[in-house]
Amino acid sequence: RRWYDRGDLPVQITHRGTANTIAWKVDIEKLDYHHYLPIFFDGIREKEDPYRFLAVEGAHNMLDRGGSKILPVVPQLIIPIKTALNTRDPAVVATTLKVLQKLVLSAEMVGEALVPYYRQILPVFNLFRGSTKNLGDAMDFQQRKRMNLGELIDETLEIFEVHGGEDAFINIKYMIPTYESCVVGG
């Protein structure tokens, strides 16, 4: 929020008819990822627009285009991720989970680089893992928004396990004893 209010971020919102987008003042590939990516990750916990929108879209855009620049920044992202998860606000946790999934899938070895930090990231997963909606035979029309925390956590854990290398399952199981492997023959 402070960075945006001061005008220190190289982004602005482009208002379009159907959806808003971010217009970057600088080419994303030329940005200093060590400086800007942690700032956008720190903003994920914002609840107020335009700050929330800029943080989430900025993080997604940087992860889409970052490639090899993302892996060296992973240790700097842990504290903003942990802070966002520790808000324990369902909307913030859901957004953080989606960004975590994108982070792991964004570049080679990022999933393995996160394994040592599972002890800081996963405790909040345990709190919300069981919070799925039991609708009986009713239909959940909000599933397209992917806001069901229990399902998002399971998806994220599966991505962590598949992309986290050989030690991922053991570390997940240590933090979340009820987790069962999604890898066949694992």
Short mmCIF file of C-alpha atoms in Angstrom, two decimals:
data_model
loop_
_atom_site.label_atom_id
_atom_site.label_comp_id
_atom_site.label_asym_id
_atom_site.label_seq_id
_atom_site.Cartn_x
_atom_site.Cartn_y
_atom_site.Cartn_z
CA ARG A 1 0.00 0.00 0.00
CA ARG A 2 2.76 2.41 0.99
CA TRP A 3 4.71 1.69 -2.21
CA TYR A 4 1.67 2.32 -4.42
CA ASP A 5 0.64 5.50 -2.59
CA ARG A 6 4.16 6.89 -3.02
CA GLY A 7 4.14 6.03 -6.72
CA ASP A 8 7.14 3.70 -6.37
CA LEU A 9 5.56 0.78 -8.24
CA PRO A 10 5.92 0.67 -12.03
CA VAL A 11 2.23 -0.19 -12.53
CA GLN A 12 -1.10 1.49 -13.07
CA ILE A 13 -4.63 0.19 -13.44
CA THR A 14 -6.15 0.18 -16.91
CA HIS A 15 -9.93 0.35 -16.63
CA ARG A 16 -11.62 -1.66 -19.35
CA GLY A 17 -15.28 -2.36 -20.01
CA THR A 18 -15.37 -5.93 -18.74
CA ALA A 19 -12.36 -6.16 -16.44
CA ASN A 20 -9.52 -4.07 -15.12
CA THR A 21 -5.94 -4.92 -16.01
CA ILE A 22 -2.51 -3.73 -15.02
CA ALA A 23 -0.45 -1.56 -17.35
CA TRP A 24 3.27 -1.89 -16.63
CA LYS A 25 5.34 1.26 -17.07
CA VAL A 26 8.46 -0.91 -17.54
CA ASP A 27 8.89 -4.22 -19.36
CA ILE A 28 8.30 -6.98 -16.77
CA GLU A 29 11.40 -8.91 -17.88
CA LYS A 30 13.58 -5.89 -17.01
CA LEU A 31 12.28 -5.55 -13.45
CA ASP A 32 14.45 -6.34 -10.43
CA TYR A 33 12.65 -9.41 -9.11
CA HIS A 34 14.56 -9.32 -5.81
CA HIS A 35 13.02 -5.92 -5.15
CA TYR A 36 9.52 -6.02 -6.65
CA LEU A 37 8.28 -9.62 -6.29
CA PRO A 38 8.43 -9.57 -2.45
CA ILE A 39 6.56 -6.24 -2.47
CA PHE A 40 3.72 -7.70 -4.57
CA PHE A 41 3.63 -10.84 -2.41
CA ASP A 42 3.46 -8.64 0.70
CA GLY A 43 0.41 -6.89 -0.78
CA ILE A 44 -1.52 -10.15 -1.20
CA ARG A 45 -2.88 -9.77 2.32
CA GLU A 46 -4.53 -6.43 1.43
CA LYS A 47 -8.33 -6.45 1.56
CA GLU A 48 -8.96 -3.04 0.01
CA ASP A 49 -8.97 -2.30 -3.69
CA PRO A 50 -7.01 -1.08 -5.67
CA TYR A 51 -4.18 -2.38 -3.45
CA ARG A 52 -5.42 -5.98 -3.41
CA PHE A 53 -6.01 -6.02 -7.16
CA LEU A 54 -2.58 -4.56 -7.95
CA ALA A 55 -0.78 -6.96 -5.61
CA VAL A 56 -2.52 -10.09 -6.91
CA GLU A 57 -2.36 -9.16 -10.60
CA GLY A 58 1.22 -7.88 -10.25
CA ALA A 59 2.33 -11.13 -8.59
CA HIS A 60 0.56 -13.23 -11.26
CA ASN A 61 2.07 -11.18 -14.11
CA MET A 62 5.57 -11.38 -12.66
CA LEU A 63 5.24 -15.15 -12.09
CA ASP A 64 3.99 -15.61 -15.67
CA ARG A 65 6.97 -13.84 -17.18
CA GLY A 66 9.70 -14.40 -14.57
CA GLY A 67 11.20 -17.71 -15.63
CA SER A 68 14.66 -18.19 -14.14
CA LYS A 69 14.48 -14.96 -12.12
CA ILE A 70 11.93 -16.45 -9.70
CA LEU A 71 13.98 -19.22 -8.07
CA PRO A 72 16.61 -16.96 -6.42
CA VAL A 73 13.86 -14.81 -4.87
CA VAL A 74 11.97 -17.70 -3.18
CA PRO A 75 13.59 -17.23 0.28
CA GLN A 76 12.50 -13.58 0.29
CA LEU A 77 8.89 -14.59 -0.43
CA ILE A 78 8.48 -16.83 2.64
CA ILE A 79 7.82 -14.06 5.19
CA PRO A 80 5.15 -12.31 3.05
CA ILE A 81 3.51 -15.70 2.34
CA LYS A 82 3.57 -16.64 6.03
CA THR A 83 2.19 -13.23 7.05
CA ALA A 84 -0.66 -13.51 4.52
CA LEU A 85 -1.57 -17.03 5.68
CA ASN A 86 -1.41 -15.99 9.34
CA THR A 87 -4.13 -13.37 8.81
CA ARG A 88 -6.41 -16.44 8.84
CA ASP A 89 -8.88 -14.47 6.79
CA PRO A 90 -10.52 -16.98 4.40
CA ALA A 91 -10.41 -14.64 1.37
CA VAL A 92 -6.73 -13.76 1.95
CA VAL A 93 -5.80 -17.41 2.56
CA ALA A 94 -7.59 -18.46 -0.66
CA THR A 95 -5.78 -15.79 -2.68
CA THR A 96 -2.44 -16.79 -1.12
CA LEU A 97 -3.05 -20.46 -1.97
CA LYS A 98 -3.73 -19.59 -5.62
CA VAL A 99 -0.56 -17.48 -5.79
CA LEU A 100 1.43 -20.29 -4.11
CA GLN A 101 0.18 -22.74 -6.76
CA LYS A 102 1.22 -20.32 -9.49
CA LEU A 103 4.61 -19.82 -7.80
CA VAL A 104 5.38 -23.55 -7.75
CA LEU A 105 4.29 -24.01 -11.36
CA SER A 106 6.04 -20.84 -12.61
CA ALA A 107 9.61 -22.10 -12.92
CA GLU A 108 11.82 -25.16 -12.59
CA MET A 109 12.96 -26.16 -9.08
CA VAL A 110 10.71 -23.65 -7.25
CA GLY A 111 8.67 -26.51 -5.76
CA GLU A 112 11.86 -28.09 -4.41
CA ALA A 113 13.12 -24.74 -3.12
CA LEU A 114 9.95 -24.38 -1.01
CA VAL A 115 10.36 -27.74 0.79
CA PRO A 116 12.66 -26.37 3.55
CA TYR A 117 10.04 -23.71 4.32
CA TYR A 118 7.07 -26.07 4.73
CA ARG A 119 7.31 -25.73 8.52
CA GLN A 120 6.55 -22.03 8.21
CA ILE A 121 3.91 -22.29 5.48
CA LEU A 122 1.89 -25.43 6.26
CA PRO A 123 0.59 -24.93 9.85
CA VAL A 124 -2.25 -22.67 8.64
CA PHE A 125 -3.18 -25.33 6.05
CA ASN A 126 -4.04 -27.65 8.95
CA LEU A 127 -6.55 -25.15 10.35
CA PHE A 128 -8.55 -24.79 7.14
CA ARG A 129 -8.04 -28.22 5.57
CA GLY A 130 -11.36 -29.55 6.82
CA SER A 131 -13.37 -26.49 5.84
CA THR A 132 -15.12 -27.86 2.79
CA LYS A 133 -18.78 -27.29 2.12
CA ASN A 134 -21.01 -30.30 2.62
CA LEU A 135 -23.96 -29.51 0.39
CA GLY A 136 -25.49 -32.93 0.21
CA ASP A 137 -27.05 -33.13 -3.24
CA ALA A 138 -27.18 -29.35 -3.73
CA MET A 139 -25.14 -27.51 -6.36
CA ASP A 140 -22.37 -25.06 -5.48
CA PHE A 141 -22.44 -22.37 -8.14
CA GLN A 142 -19.42 -20.61 -6.61
CA GLN A 143 -17.00 -23.41 -7.43
CA ARG A 144 -15.81 -21.56 -10.53
CA LYS A 145 -14.43 -18.84 -8.23
CA ARG A 146 -12.32 -21.44 -6.41
CA MET A 147 -12.93 -20.06 -2.92
CA ASN A 148 -13.50 -23.39 -1.13
CA LEU A 149 -10.51 -23.46 1.23
CA GLY A 150 -10.50 -27.22 1.86
CA GLU A 151 -10.32 -28.02 -1.85
CA LEU A 152 -7.76 -25.27 -2.52
CA ILE A 153 -5.52 -26.60 0.26
CA ASP A 154 -5.73 -30.15 -1.12
CA GLU A 155 -4.90 -28.86 -4.63
CA THR A 156 -1.96 -26.86 -3.28
CA LEU A 157 -0.60 -29.80 -1.27
CA GLU A 158 -0.81 -32.06 -4.33
CA ILE A 159 1.10 -29.49 -6.41
CA PHE A 160 3.68 -29.21 -3.59
CA GLU A 161 4.08 -32.98 -3.51
CA VAL A 162 4.33 -33.47 -7.29
CA HIS A 163 6.79 -30.59 -7.82
CA GLY A 164 8.66 -30.74 -4.50
CA GLY A 165 10.98 -33.62 -5.21
CA GLU A 166 11.53 -36.75 -3.18
CA ASP A 167 11.43 -35.10 0.27
CA ALA A 168 8.18 -33.24 -0.29
CA PHE A 169 5.79 -35.98 0.86
CA ILE A 170 7.69 -36.71 4.07
CA ASN A 171 7.76 -33.01 4.98
CA ILE A 172 4.07 -32.51 4.18
CA LYS A 173 3.13 -35.61 6.17
CA TYR A 174 5.15 -34.33 9.15
CA MET A 175 3.20 -31.05 9.20
CA ILE A 176 -0.18 -32.44 8.12
CA PRO A 177 -0.48 -36.02 9.46
CA THR A 178 -3.82 -36.66 7.73
CA TYR A 179 -2.40 -35.95 4.26
CA GLU A 180 -2.32 -38.92 1.89
CA SER A 181 -0.05 -39.06 -1.12
CA CYS A 182 -1.51 -38.25 -4.51
CA VAL A 183 1.45 -39.85 -6.30
CA VAL A 184 0.71 -43.38 -7.47
CA GLY A 185 3.13 -45.86 -5.91
CA GLY A 186 4.36 -43.17 -3.47
#
